[in-house]
Amino acid sequence: MDATEKLDFLIQDKNLDADLRQIAQVVFEGQRISFQQGVLLYERGELGYLGVLANYIREKKHGDYTYFNRNFHIEPTNVCVYDCKFCAYSRLIKERDQGWEMDVDGMMDIVRKYDDEPVTEVHITGGVVPKQDLRFYADFFRRCKEHRPNLHIKGLTPVEYYYIFKKAKLSHYDGLKFLKECGLDSMPGGGAEIFHPEIREKIAGDKCTSEQWLDIHEQAHSLGMKTNATMLYGHIEEYRHRVDHMERLRELQDKTSGFQTFIPLKFRNQGHQMSHVPEVSVIEDLRNYAIARIYLDNFEHIKAYWAMISRDTAQLSLAFGVNDIDGTLDDTTKIYSMAGAEEQTPGMSTQQLVELIKNVGRHPIERDTLYGVVTDYKDVVFQEEKKANYYSLPVVE
Ligand code: V47
Ligand code: SF4
């Protein structure tokens, strides 16, 4: 049975809960599900059912295509003035000997390390510290672009921008416009956590609010920048908080169409103040990917950040709505490894990533940040005896 036949089978299944059959019908018609239906999916949708709906949408949008990119990360600091309870960074403000704060030269050294590598993106992420202000990032973005103009800079989040722009007495719009002129290309999805104030105040009460997060993305979209969105799930939130989070994103996306990708981030429980909270199961991870795919009808891509889950879960996720598994990494970013991202790190070569995708019958595509095709790996044969990143491309006449 193909994806459409499977969905049709569910719609006809008289033994299935009537509300779930109705949602299956809504999905079949390409319509949008409501907030209440989103909560109902979390409460009553079992894994097999959710997989059929999510995979139908995934294959309608992307067929078997599964994207990844070649990027590297820079974490300018692992110290942070904020105190998010789930974050292994915040404690380091009190344990400075374990912390680092790079200068622009140090960041450029990392960029230069990749001079001979075919990477297309640098992803900048990390904590918030006073020294790394507007001038610091303007300087880095300019120097990075001077050095390698085609390297896409996906940098920082509204958490840093809110802090930096406030200090510089600039509006969100003016601050972003200035940094765009310096070389900033797009914004990753971090800092979103859970938007609902009942949860946000408990886990991330001192950083930018949900409204500020959404406004900074809206201003970026108005400047023509693409951005991503995340959701930190599986800790103290309830299902209605997850749906509320996605509802706010769906509303903004209706307005701007500026989001590219939604990335659910599984809460990991090591090395921070919420270590007593258990992590959710792989089944819950897959259900969550699937519901995100169903709920966010106006988001083109759903990404599983493989460095944060296991490789096996990343493979499974491709049957539950996910069509992107992030980049090849030479090293897992510290923010996750400190919080418990495990044996699957560090790194996966291009060959390993391609094989991981092919092994579950999907079609690997290396993309750039804006989903332009860099290499189609469908017919690429890797040469066994060579090292992971060497491959032979099919001859194109
Ligand atoms: O906002 C911190 C999360 C995020 C933990 O846009 C944790 O392409 C789980 O947003 N358990 C930053 N998560 C990373 C991020 C990201 C990652 C990959 C790709 C993209 C993209 C964006 O990391 C933070 C926070 O939600 N985080 N601590 C933890 N204990
Ligand atoms: Fe700082 Fe981000 Fe960690 Fe919060 S999640 S403490 S803002 S680095």
Tab-separated table of C-alpha atoms and ligand atoms in Angstrom:
chain	number	residue	atom	x	y	z
A	1	MET	CA	0.000	0.000	0.000
A	2	ASP	CA	1.284	3.484	-0.739
A	3	ALA	CA	0.849	6.492	1.592
A	4	THR	CA	-2.514	7.506	0.094
A	5	GLU	CA	-3.965	4.002	0.257
A	6	LYS	CA	-2.926	3.704	3.889
A	7	LEU	CA	-4.669	6.972	4.743
A	8	ASP	CA	-7.772	5.954	2.830
A	9	PHE	CA	-7.800	2.674	4.756
A	10	LEU	CA	-7.864	4.629	8.052
A	11	ILE	CA	-10.678	6.856	6.881
A	12	GLN	CA	-12.771	3.767	6.060
A	13	ASP	CA	-11.903	1.947	9.284
A	14	LYS	CA	-15.174	1.759	11.254
A	15	ASN	CA	-13.312	0.495	14.329
A	16	LEU	CA	-11.316	3.688	14.600
A	17	ASP	CA	-12.416	6.435	17.017
A	18	ALA	CA	-14.763	8.790	15.076
A	19	ASP	CA	-12.762	11.929	15.987
A	20	LEU	CA	-9.550	10.357	14.713
A	21	ARG	CA	-11.266	9.312	11.489
A	22	GLN	CA	-12.453	12.854	11.038
A	23	ILE	CA	-8.921	14.199	11.469
A	24	ALA	CA	-7.687	11.664	8.909
A	25	GLN	CA	-10.318	13.009	6.506
A	26	VAL	CA	-9.187	16.619	7.142
A	27	VAL	CA	-5.604	15.627	6.354
A	28	PHE	CA	-6.703	13.761	3.226
A	29	GLU	CA	-8.465	16.916	2.007
A	30	GLY	CA	-5.330	18.986	2.641
A	31	GLN	CA	-7.131	21.091	5.250
A	32	ARG	CA	-5.851	22.458	8.553
A	33	ILE	CA	-6.551	20.816	11.919
A	34	SER	CA	-7.770	22.927	14.857
A	35	PHE	CA	-6.162	23.526	18.249
A	36	GLN	CA	-8.571	21.030	19.876
A	37	GLN	CA	-7.767	18.443	17.242
A	38	GLY	CA	-4.046	18.975	17.907
A	39	VAL	CA	-4.540	18.217	21.610
A	40	LEU	CA	-6.713	15.235	20.725
A	41	LEU	CA	-3.938	13.820	18.550
A	42	TYR	CA	-1.518	13.997	21.461
A	43	GLU	CA	-4.053	12.417	23.821
A	44	ARG	CA	-5.483	9.677	21.645
A	45	GLY	CA	-3.378	9.249	18.499
A	46	GLU	CA	-1.356	6.068	18.648
A	47	LEU	CA	1.954	5.794	16.845
A	48	GLY	CA	0.828	3.793	13.808
A	49	TYR	CA	-2.120	6.096	13.125
A	50	LEU	CA	-0.020	9.281	13.466
A	51	GLY	CA	2.657	7.822	11.198
A	52	VAL	CA	0.146	7.237	8.395
A	53	LEU	CA	-1.110	10.838	8.529
A	54	ALA	CA	2.323	12.429	8.865
A	55	ASN	CA	3.900	10.297	6.171
A	56	TYR	CA	1.062	11.101	3.774
A	57	ILE	CA	1.802	14.834	4.220
A	58	ARG	CA	5.565	14.305	4.046
A	59	GLU	CA	5.362	12.350	0.807
A	60	LYS	CA	2.870	14.780	-0.745
A	61	LYS	CA	5.266	17.641	-0.041
A	62	HIS	CA	8.645	15.984	-0.623
A	63	GLY	CA	8.232	12.407	-1.857
A	64	ASP	CA	11.252	10.448	-0.601
A	65	TYR	CA	13.606	13.432	-0.611
A	66	THR	CA	15.527	13.724	2.641
A	67	TYR	CA	17.761	16.722	3.118
A	68	PHE	CA	20.939	17.362	5.018
A	69	ASN	CA	23.625	20.014	4.769
A	70	ARG	CA	27.322	20.388	5.400
A	71	ASN	CA	27.797	22.880	8.151
A	72	PHE	CA	29.957	23.573	11.148
A	73	HIS	CA	29.192	25.223	14.443
A	74	ILE	CA	30.875	27.992	16.333
A	75	GLU	CA	30.029	28.507	19.972
A	76	PRO	CA	31.568	31.867	20.846
A	77	THR	CA	30.993	31.224	24.551
A	78	ASN	CA	29.712	28.536	26.884
A	79	VAL	CA	28.854	31.013	29.607
A	80	CYS	CA	25.508	32.744	29.879
A	81	VAL	CA	24.026	35.548	31.931
A	82	TYR	CA	20.640	33.818	31.853
A	83	ASP	CA	19.530	30.961	34.020
A	84	CYS	CA	17.447	28.557	31.955
A	85	LYS	CA	16.781	25.616	34.212
A	86	PHE	CA	17.308	23.005	31.463
A	87	CYS	CA	20.615	24.410	30.273
A	88	ALA	CA	24.035	23.109	31.214
A	89	TYR	CA	25.585	26.483	30.258
A	90	SER	CA	24.003	28.767	32.800
A	91	ARG	CA	25.864	27.295	35.789
A	92	LEU	CA	29.172	28.176	34.184
A	93	ILE	CA	28.709	31.840	34.994
A	94	LYS	CA	29.484	30.672	38.543
A	95	GLU	CA	32.225	28.275	37.451
A	96	ARG	CA	34.198	30.560	35.192
A	97	ASP	CA	37.248	28.332	35.102
A	98	GLN	CA	35.310	25.888	32.923
A	99	GLY	CA	34.017	28.591	30.619
A	100	TRP	CA	35.346	30.204	27.457
A	101	GLU	CA	34.668	33.478	25.702
A	102	MET	CA	36.163	33.709	22.229
A	103	ASP	CA	37.313	36.853	20.537
A	104	VAL	CA	36.737	37.550	16.847
A	105	ASP	CA	40.206	36.263	15.929
A	106	GLY	CA	39.428	32.980	17.673
A	107	MET	CA	36.185	32.655	15.729
A	108	MET	CA	37.974	33.401	12.460
A	109	ASP	CA	40.503	30.668	13.268
A	110	ILE	CA	37.610	28.213	13.314
A	111	VAL	CA	36.243	29.550	10.012
A	112	ARG	CA	39.690	29.159	8.422
A	113	LYS	CA	39.905	25.542	9.596
A	114	TYR	CA	37.195	24.778	7.033
A	115	ASP	CA	38.843	26.609	4.125
A	116	ASP	CA	39.360	23.418	2.138
A	117	GLU	CA	36.102	21.767	3.141
A	118	PRO	CA	32.959	21.934	0.997
A	119	VAL	CA	30.813	23.310	3.833
A	120	THR	CA	28.058	25.749	2.910
A	121	GLU	CA	26.981	27.079	6.311
A	122	VAL	CA	28.291	28.235	9.655
A	123	HIS	CA	25.796	27.933	12.519
A	124	ILE	CA	26.575	30.211	15.449
A	125	THR	CA	25.038	29.329	18.766
A	126	GLY	CA	25.896	29.729	22.428
A	127	GLY	CA	25.341	31.795	25.526
A	128	VAL	CA	24.854	35.507	26.173
A	129	VAL	CA	27.715	37.563	27.605
A	130	PRO	CA	28.149	41.356	27.770
A	131	LYS	CA	31.399	41.474	25.771
A	132	GLN	CA	29.864	39.761	22.752
A	133	ASP	CA	27.796	42.766	21.776
A	134	LEU	CA	26.596	44.393	18.558
A	135	ARG	CA	30.059	45.601	17.596
A	136	PHE	CA	31.548	42.141	18.258
A	137	TYR	CA	29.112	40.342	15.964
A	138	ALA	CA	29.170	43.082	13.314
A	139	ASP	CA	32.941	42.709	13.196
A	140	PHE	CA	32.770	38.908	12.996
A	141	PHE	CA	30.080	38.835	10.288
A	142	ARG	CA	32.036	41.328	8.154
A	143	ARG	CA	35.319	39.462	8.507
A	144	CYS	CA	33.707	36.119	7.850
A	145	LYS	CA	32.107	37.401	4.629
A	146	GLU	CA	35.331	39.062	3.501
A	147	HIS	CA	37.133	35.777	3.997
A	148	ARG	CA	34.522	33.465	2.456
A	149	PRO	CA	31.656	35.363	0.806
A	150	ASN	CA	29.636	32.261	-0.084
A	151	LEU	CA	29.576	30.789	3.379
A	152	HIS	CA	26.025	31.245	4.670
A	153	ILE	CA	25.920	32.742	8.172
A	154	LYS	CA	23.055	31.312	10.228
A	155	GLY	CA	23.548	33.113	13.444
A	156	LEU	CA	22.279	33.592	16.992
A	157	THR	CA	18.709	33.682	18.220
A	158	PRO	CA	16.249	36.285	19.533
A	159	VAL	CA	17.685	35.606	22.993
A	160	GLU	CA	21.039	37.128	21.997
A	161	TYR	CA	19.495	39.737	19.695
A	162	TYR	CA	17.078	41.009	22.326
A	163	TYR	CA	19.978	41.478	24.757
A	164	ILE	CA	22.352	42.995	22.202
A	165	PHE	CA	19.852	45.403	20.635
A	166	LYS	CA	18.583	46.587	24.009
A	167	LYS	CA	22.140	47.389	25.056
A	168	ALA	CA	22.786	49.179	21.765
A	169	LYS	CA	19.445	51.039	22.047
A	170	LEU	CA	18.270	49.775	18.677
A	171	SER	CA	14.863	48.485	17.628
A	172	HIS	CA	14.656	44.836	16.578
A	173	TYR	CA	14.194	45.927	12.985
A	174	ASP	CA	17.109	48.386	12.915
A	175	GLY	CA	19.446	46.010	14.717
A	176	LEU	CA	18.724	43.159	12.325
A	177	LYS	CA	18.952	45.432	9.292
A	178	PHE	CA	22.399	46.548	10.418
A	179	LEU	CA	23.626	42.996	11.044
A	180	LYS	CA	22.209	41.848	7.722
A	181	GLU	CA	24.292	44.558	6.055
A	182	CYS	CA	27.307	43.178	7.932
A	183	GLY	CA	26.728	39.667	6.543
A	184	LEU	CA	24.100	37.875	8.620
A	185	ASP	CA	22.054	35.648	6.276
A	186	SER	CA	19.506	33.825	8.408
A	187	MET	CA	18.501	32.884	11.923
A	188	PRO	CA	18.359	29.420	13.494
A	189	GLY	CA	15.396	28.339	15.580
A	190	GLY	CA	16.771	28.364	19.130
A	191	GLY	CA	15.496	30.123	22.213
A	192	ALA	CA	11.844	29.296	21.554
A	193	GLU	CA	11.613	26.599	24.265
A	194	ILE	CA	7.905	26.611	25.182
A	195	PHE	CA	6.060	29.862	24.497
A	196	HIS	CA	3.218	29.442	26.976
A	197	PRO	CA	3.958	31.665	30.016
A	198	GLU	CA	2.903	28.957	32.503
A	199	ILE	CA	5.935	26.950	31.407
A	200	ARG	CA	8.301	29.588	30.052
A	201	GLU	CA	8.358	31.448	33.363
A	202	LYS	CA	9.370	28.268	35.184
A	203	ILE	CA	12.104	27.067	32.850
A	204	ALA	CA	13.390	30.197	31.101
A	205	GLY	CA	11.845	33.101	32.985
A	206	ASP	CA	14.627	35.641	32.685
A	207	LYS	CA	15.317	35.677	28.949
A	208	CYS	CA	13.303	37.202	26.123
A	209	THR	CA	9.561	36.595	26.211
A	210	SER	CA	7.639	34.646	23.615
A	211	GLU	CA	6.287	37.879	22.179
A	212	GLN	CA	9.817	39.257	21.803
A	213	TRP	CA	11.011	35.982	20.229
A	214	LEU	CA	8.179	36.065	17.712
A	215	ASP	CA	8.655	39.765	16.982
A	216	ILE	CA	12.358	39.350	16.213
A	217	HIS	CA	11.517	36.564	13.766
A	218	GLU	CA	8.796	38.710	12.226
A	219	GLN	CA	11.245	41.591	11.731
A	220	ALA	CA	13.804	39.215	10.201
A	221	HIS	CA	11.159	37.938	7.786
A	222	SER	CA	10.234	41.513	6.854
A	223	LEU	CA	13.901	42.029	5.896
A	224	GLY	CA	13.739	38.987	3.627
A	225	MET	CA	15.641	36.670	5.959
A	226	LYS	CA	14.569	33.060	6.370
A	227	THR	CA	14.488	31.604	9.869
A	228	ASN	CA	13.782	28.329	11.691
A	229	ALA	CA	11.747	27.544	14.783
A	230	THR	CA	12.268	24.997	17.551
A	231	MET	CA	10.254	23.603	20.455
A	232	LEU	CA	11.902	22.128	23.539
A	233	TYR	CA	9.524	19.303	24.477
A	234	GLY	CA	9.285	16.435	26.910
A	235	HIS	CA	9.861	18.007	30.332
A	236	ILE	CA	7.210	19.726	32.504
A	237	GLU	CA	4.925	20.948	29.734
A	238	GLU	CA	1.500	19.485	28.972
A	239	TYR	CA	0.211	18.632	25.520
A	240	ARG	CA	-1.842	21.836	25.337
A	241	HIS	CA	1.372	23.845	25.799
A	242	ARG	CA	2.967	22.111	22.803
A	243	VAL	CA	-0.087	22.812	20.668
A	244	ASP	CA	-0.173	26.428	21.850
A	245	HIS	CA	3.487	26.729	20.836
A	246	MET	CA	2.837	25.423	17.344
A	247	GLU	CA	-0.314	27.535	17.038
A	248	ARG	CA	1.694	30.742	17.626
A	249	LEU	CA	4.204	29.669	14.984
A	250	ARG	CA	1.482	28.743	12.516
A	251	GLU	CA	-0.139	32.167	12.974
A	252	LEU	CA	3.099	34.061	12.338
A	253	GLN	CA	3.877	31.868	9.361
A	254	ASP	CA	0.462	32.729	7.856
A	255	LYS	CA	1.491	36.369	8.101
A	256	THR	CA	5.082	36.229	6.836
A	257	SER	CA	5.914	32.836	5.236
A	258	GLY	CA	9.426	33.424	6.577
A	259	PHE	CA	9.958	30.162	8.468
A	260	GLN	CA	11.634	27.339	6.613
A	261	THR	CA	11.883	24.526	9.107
A	262	PHE	CA	10.454	23.377	12.414
A	263	ILE	CA	12.824	21.446	14.691
A	264	PRO	CA	11.412	19.675	17.750
A	265	LEU	CA	14.204	19.437	20.353
A	266	LYS	CA	13.990	16.579	22.806
A	267	PHE	CA	14.685	17.638	26.390
A	268	ARG	CA	17.881	15.956	27.665
A	269	ASN	CA	18.344	15.748	31.379
A	270	GLN	CA	21.998	15.824	32.343
A	271	GLY	CA	24.138	18.485	33.961
A	272	HIS	CA	21.554	21.126	34.842
A	273	GLN	CA	18.843	22.116	37.301
A	274	MET	CA	16.141	19.914	35.746
A	275	SER	CA	18.055	16.664	35.898
A	276	HIS	CA	15.357	15.131	38.096
A	277	VAL	CA	12.854	15.342	35.213
A	278	PRO	CA	12.846	12.087	33.223
A	279	GLU	CA	13.272	12.087	29.456
A	280	VAL	CA	10.401	10.942	27.265
A	281	SER	CA	10.468	7.702	25.246
A	282	VAL	CA	11.413	7.269	21.608
A	283	ILE	CA	7.752	6.540	20.902
A	284	GLU	CA	6.847	9.955	22.275
A	285	ASP	CA	9.576	11.516	20.114
A	286	LEU	CA	8.089	9.947	17.001
A	287	ARG	CA	4.531	10.897	17.943
A	288	ASN	CA	5.719	14.446	18.480
A	289	TYR	CA	7.413	14.646	15.058
A	290	ALA	CA	4.275	13.296	13.449
A	291	ILE	CA	1.927	15.733	15.179
A	292	ALA	CA	4.225	18.641	14.303
A	293	ARG	CA	4.072	17.552	10.635
A	294	ILE	CA	0.277	17.378	10.789
A	295	TYR	CA	-0.258	20.622	12.735
A	296	LEU	CA	2.180	22.904	10.919
A	297	ASP	CA	0.602	22.704	7.496
A	298	ASN	CA	2.286	25.939	6.410
A	299	PHE	CA	5.834	24.838	7.305
A	300	GLU	CA	7.690	23.265	4.410
A	301	HIS	CA	10.189	21.218	6.419
A	302	ILE	CA	10.344	19.238	9.669
A	303	LYS	CA	13.846	18.523	10.887
A	304	ALA	CA	15.157	15.910	13.300
A	305	TYR	CA	18.377	17.127	14.833
A	306	TRP	CA	20.192	13.785	14.766
A	307	ALA	CA	22.986	14.909	17.083
A	308	MET	CA	20.416	15.216	19.844
A	309	ILE	CA	18.584	11.931	19.346
A	310	SER	CA	20.059	8.601	18.317
A	311	ARG	CA	20.867	7.703	14.721
A	312	ASP	CA	18.205	5.012	14.934
A	313	THR	CA	15.579	7.507	16.021
A	314	ALA	CA	16.684	9.835	13.222
A	315	GLN	CA	16.101	7.002	10.726
A	316	LEU	CA	12.721	6.160	12.207
A	317	SER	CA	11.669	9.802	12.191
A	318	LEU	CA	11.793	9.742	8.376
A	319	ALA	CA	8.598	7.668	8.474
A	320	PHE	CA	6.931	10.126	10.887
A	321	GLY	CA	6.912	13.392	8.973
A	322	VAL	CA	10.592	14.343	9.095
A	323	ASN	CA	12.273	15.229	5.778
A	324	ASP	CA	15.513	16.829	7.006
A	325	ILE	CA	18.169	15.498	9.364
A	326	ASP	CA	20.375	18.556	9.716
A	327	GLY	CA	24.061	18.615	8.895
A	328	THR	CA	27.194	16.590	8.972
A	329	LEU	CA	28.989	17.668	12.103
A	330	ASP	CA	32.574	17.221	13.034
A	331	ASP	CA	31.714	17.710	16.663
A	332	THR	CA	28.439	17.888	18.532
A	333	THR	CA	27.707	21.317	19.902
A	334	LYS	CA	28.555	21.508	23.552
A	335	ILE	CA	25.125	22.676	24.662
A	336	TYR	CA	23.764	19.187	23.857
A	337	SER	CA	26.702	17.012	24.771
A	338	MET	CA	26.721	18.641	28.180
A	339	ALA	CA	23.000	17.918	28.546
A	340	GLY	CA	23.357	14.253	27.661
A	341	ALA	CA	23.437	13.779	23.885
A	342	GLU	CA	25.140	10.451	23.880
A	343	GLU	CA	27.190	7.843	22.114
A	344	GLN	CA	25.942	8.775	18.655
A	345	THR	CA	28.199	11.807	18.768
A	346	PRO	CA	30.634	13.099	17.711
A	347	GLY	CA	30.012	13.566	14.082
A	348	MET	CA	28.772	11.693	11.077
A	349	SER	CA	30.498	11.835	7.746
A	350	THR	CA	28.638	12.568	4.545
A	351	GLN	CA	28.902	8.908	3.589
A	352	GLN	CA	27.420	7.768	6.890
A	353	LEU	CA	24.575	10.265	6.638
A	354	VAL	CA	23.803	9.273	3.048
A	355	GLU	CA	23.798	5.589	3.971
A	356	LEU	CA	21.628	6.222	6.997
A	357	ILE	CA	19.035	7.819	4.697
A	358	LYS	CA	19.307	5.226	1.909
A	359	ASN	CA	19.018	2.334	4.367
A	360	VAL	CA	15.429	3.315	5.097
A	361	GLY	CA	14.542	3.702	1.439
A	362	ARG	CA	14.735	7.483	1.222
A	363	HIS	CA	16.505	9.686	-1.292
A	364	PRO	CA	19.385	11.756	0.145
A	365	ILE	CA	19.843	15.318	-1.020
A	366	GLU	CA	22.584	17.579	0.210
A	367	ARG	CA	21.111	21.063	0.394
A	368	ASP	CA	22.315	24.555	1.126
A	369	THR	CA	20.700	26.557	3.916
A	370	LEU	CA	17.868	27.742	1.680
A	371	TYR	CA	17.139	24.230	0.372
A	372	GLY	CA	18.900	24.672	-2.955
A	373	VAL	CA	20.182	21.275	-4.132
A	374	VAL	CA	23.962	20.933	-3.748
A	375	THR	CA	24.284	17.212	-4.546
A	376	ASP	CA	21.718	14.551	-5.315
A	377	TYR	CA	23.100	11.343	-3.772
A	378	LYS	CA	20.567	8.920	-5.232
A	379	ASP	CA	23.050	7.298	-7.608
A	380	VAL	CA	26.289	8.244	-5.902
A	381	VAL	CA	28.446	5.240	-5.119
A	382	PHE	CA	30.989	5.661	-2.357
A	383	GLN	CA	34.320	4.019	-2.811
A	384	GLU	CA	34.775	1.630	0.097
A	385	GLU	CA	38.512	1.873	0.408
A	386	LYS	CA	38.560	5.647	0.575
A	387	LYS	CA	37.855	7.807	3.562
A	388	ALA	CA	34.320	8.803	4.375
A	389	ASN	CA	34.098	12.128	2.559
A	390	TYR	CA	35.392	10.895	-0.813
A	391	TYR	CA	32.823	9.808	-3.318
A	392	SER	CA	32.453	9.386	-7.028
A	393	LEU	CA	29.677	11.229	-8.757
A	394	PRO	CA	27.819	9.658	-11.680
A	395	VAL	CA	29.011	11.011	-15.033
A	396	VAL	CA	26.665	13.676	-16.343
A	397	GLU	CA	26.759	14.099	-20.139
B	1	V47	O1	17.228	27.020	22.419
B	1	V47	C1	19.441	23.644	25.530
B	1	V47	C2	18.171	23.727	23.328
B	1	V47	C3	18.571	25.174	21.647
B	1	V47	C4	18.912	21.652	26.179
B	1	V47	O2	17.765	26.207	13.435
B	1	V47	C5	18.393	21.856	24.904
B	1	V47	O3	18.808	24.748	12.251
B	1	V47	C6	17.485	19.756	24.928
B	1	V47	O4	18.015	25.853	18.434
B	1	V47	N1	17.928	19.495	26.167
B	1	V47	C7	19.608	25.747	20.679
B	1	V47	N2	17.673	20.912	24.274
B	1	V47	C8	19.845	24.869	19.458
B	1	V47	C9	18.916	25.111	18.309
B	1	V47	C10	19.129	24.429	16.981
B	1	V47	C11	19.748	23.197	16.891
B	1	V47	C12	19.918	22.620	15.629
B	1	V47	C13	19.512	23.256	14.482
B	1	V47	C14	18.892	24.492	14.593
B	1	V47	C15	18.467	25.202	13.360
B	1	V47	C16	18.695	25.070	15.840
B	1	V47	O5	19.087	24.035	22.336
B	1	V47	C17	18.122	26.041	22.770
B	1	V47	C18	17.457	25.020	23.662
B	1	V47	O6	16.116	24.859	23.311
B	1	V47	N3	18.721	23.107	24.547
B	1	V47	N4	19.587	22.762	26.546
B	1	V47	C19	18.658	20.395	26.830
B	1	V47	N5	19.039	20.164	28.088
B	2	SF4	FE1	21.703	30.952	28.071
B	2	SF4	FE2	20.546	29.806	25.983
B	2	SF4	FE3	21.432	28.318	28.033
B	2	SF4	FE4	19.300	29.858	28.355
B	2	SF4	S1	19.442	28.112	26.932
B	2	SF4	S2	21.036	29.694	29.796
B	2	SF4	S3	19.800	31.610	27.078
B	2	SF4	S4	22.684	29.516	26.650
